[in-house]
CSV table of C-alpha atoms in Angstrom, one decimal:
chain,number,residue,atom,x,y,z
A,726,MET,CA,242.5,8.9,82.8
A,727,THR,CA,243.3,7.9,79.8
A,728,ASP,CA,241.4,6.9,76.4
A,729,LEU,CA,241.8,3.6,75.7
A,730,VAL,CA,241.9,2.9,72.0
A,731,ASP,CA,240.0,1.0,69.5
A,732,LEU,CA,243.0,-1.0,67.7
A,733,ASP,CA,240.5,-2.5,65.0
A,734,ALA,CA,238.0,0.3,64.5
A,735,GLU,CA,241.3,2.5,64.5
A,736,ARG,CA,242.8,0.4,61.3
A,737,LEU,CA,239.4,0.9,59.6
A,738,LEU,CA,239.2,4.3,59.7
A,739,ARG,CA,243.0,4.8,58.3
A,740,ALA,CA,242.4,2.0,55.7
A,741,GLU,CA,239.7,3.7,54.3
A,742,ARG,CA,241.3,7.0,54.9
A,743,ALA,CA,244.4,5.4,52.5
A,744,ALA,CA,241.5,4.5,49.8
A,745,GLU,CA,240.1,7.6,50.2
A,746,LEU,CA,243.2,9.1,49.1
A,747,ALA,CA,244.1,6.5,46.4
A,748,ARG,CA,241.0,7.4,44.9
A,749,ALA,CA,241.6,11.0,44.9
A,750,GLU,CA,245.5,10.4,43.4
A,751,LEU,CA,243.8,8.2,40.6
A,752,LEU,CA,241.1,10.5,39.4
A,753,ALA,CA,243.7,13.1,39.2
A,754,LYS,CA,246.3,11.6,37.0
A,755,CYS,CA,243.9,10.6,34.2
A,756,GLU,CA,243.2,14.4,34.2
A,757,ALA,CA,246.3,15.0,34.1
A,758,ALA,CA,246.8,12.6,31.8
A,759,ILE,CA,243.7,13.4,29.0
A,760,GLU,CA,244.2,17.1,29.9
A,761,ALA,CA,248.1,16.2,28.3
A,762,VAL,CA,246.5,14.4,25.4
A,763,GLY,CA,244.0,17.0,24.8
A,764,ASN,CA,240.3,17.0,23.1
A,765,ASP,CA,241.9,14.1,20.2
A,766,VAL,CA,241.5,11.4,22.9
A,767,ALA,CA,240.8,8.2,21.1
A,768,GLY,CA,240.7,5.7,23.8
A,769,PHE,CA,242.4,4.6,27.1
A,770,ALA,CA,243.3,0.9,29.0
A,771,LEU,CA,242.9,1.4,33.4
A,772,ILE,CA,243.6,-1.3,35.2
A,773,VAL,CA,243.4,-0.7,39.3
A,774,TRP,CA,243.5,-3.3,42.3
A,775,ASN,CA,242.8,-3.7,45.9
A,776,GLY,CA,245.1,-4.2,48.9
A,777,ASN,CA,244.5,-7.8,48.2
A,778,GLY,CA,245.3,-8.1,44.7
A,779,GLU,CA,241.8,-7.8,43.4
A,780,MET,CA,242.1,-6.5,39.8
A,781,ARG,CA,239.8,-4.6,37.3
A,782,THR,CA,240.6,-3.5,33.9
A,783,VAL,CA,238.6,-1.6,31.9
A,784,TYR,CA,239.1,0.3,27.8
A,785,ASP,CA,238.9,1.6,24.7
A,786,ALA,CA,240.4,0.6,21.9
A,787,SER,CA,237.7,1.1,19.1
A,788,LYS,CA,238.9,4.9,18.0
A,789,GLY,CA,242.3,5.7,16.3
A,790,PRO,CA,245.1,3.1,15.8
A,791,ILE,CA,245.8,0.8,18.9
A,792,GLY,CA,243.6,-2.2,18.4
A,793,ALA,CA,242.5,-4.0,21.7
A,794,ALA,CA,244.9,-6.6,20.8
A,795,LEU,CA,247.6,-4.8,21.5
A,796,LEU,CA,246.5,-3.5,24.2
A,797,PRO,CA,248.5,-6.1,27.1
A,798,THR,CA,251.9,-4.8,25.2
A,799,LEU,CA,250.6,-1.0,24.8
A,800,ALA,CA,250.4,-1.0,28.9
A,801,SER,CA,253.6,-3.4,29.8
A,802,ASP,CA,255.7,-2.0,27.1
A,803,ALA,CA,254.5,1.9,28.5
A,804,LEU,CA,254.7,1.1,31.9
A,805,ASN,CA,258.3,-0.8,32.0
A,806,ARG,CA,259.3,2.4,30.3
A,807,HIS,CA,257.0,4.6,32.6
A,808,VAL,CA,259.1,2.9,35.6
A,809,ALA,CA,262.3,2.6,34.7
A,810,VAL,CA,262.3,6.1,34.4
A,811,MET,CA,261.0,6.4,38.1
A,812,LEU,CA,263.9,3.9,39.3
A,813,ALA,CA,266.6,5.9,37.4
A,814,LYS,CA,264.9,8.7,39.1
A,815,ASP,CA,265.4,7.5,42.9
A,816,GLU,CA,268.7,5.9,42.2
A,817,ALA,CA,269.5,9.8,40.7
A,818,VAL,CA,268.5,11.2,44.1
A,819,ASP,CA,270.1,8.5,46.5
A,820,ASP,CA,273.7,8.9,44.6
A,821,SER,CA,273.5,12.7,44.7
A,822,SER,CA,272.3,12.2,48.7
A,823,THR,CA,275.4,10.2,49.4
A,824,SER,CA,278.1,13.1,47.5
């Protein structure tokens, strides 16, 4: 006889695991960004959200040339460039796979 699977419990376990993986990836990418900048970190901005779209933001613009008033534009421009590069890479992969 096969065991019944509790779908609610399974869904919660998978959501928990996905959240753990996302946290680990977030920390690894933060560490990589800090490593890339080196010992001269002057500020940061971080935006995180959950599966329901609830957001939290933190920043420190107390040092360096980027003030708090510039953070929204800086983050928007940086993310637009990053997303454009990633989309271009995806399109290049798609184009090369159809040849």
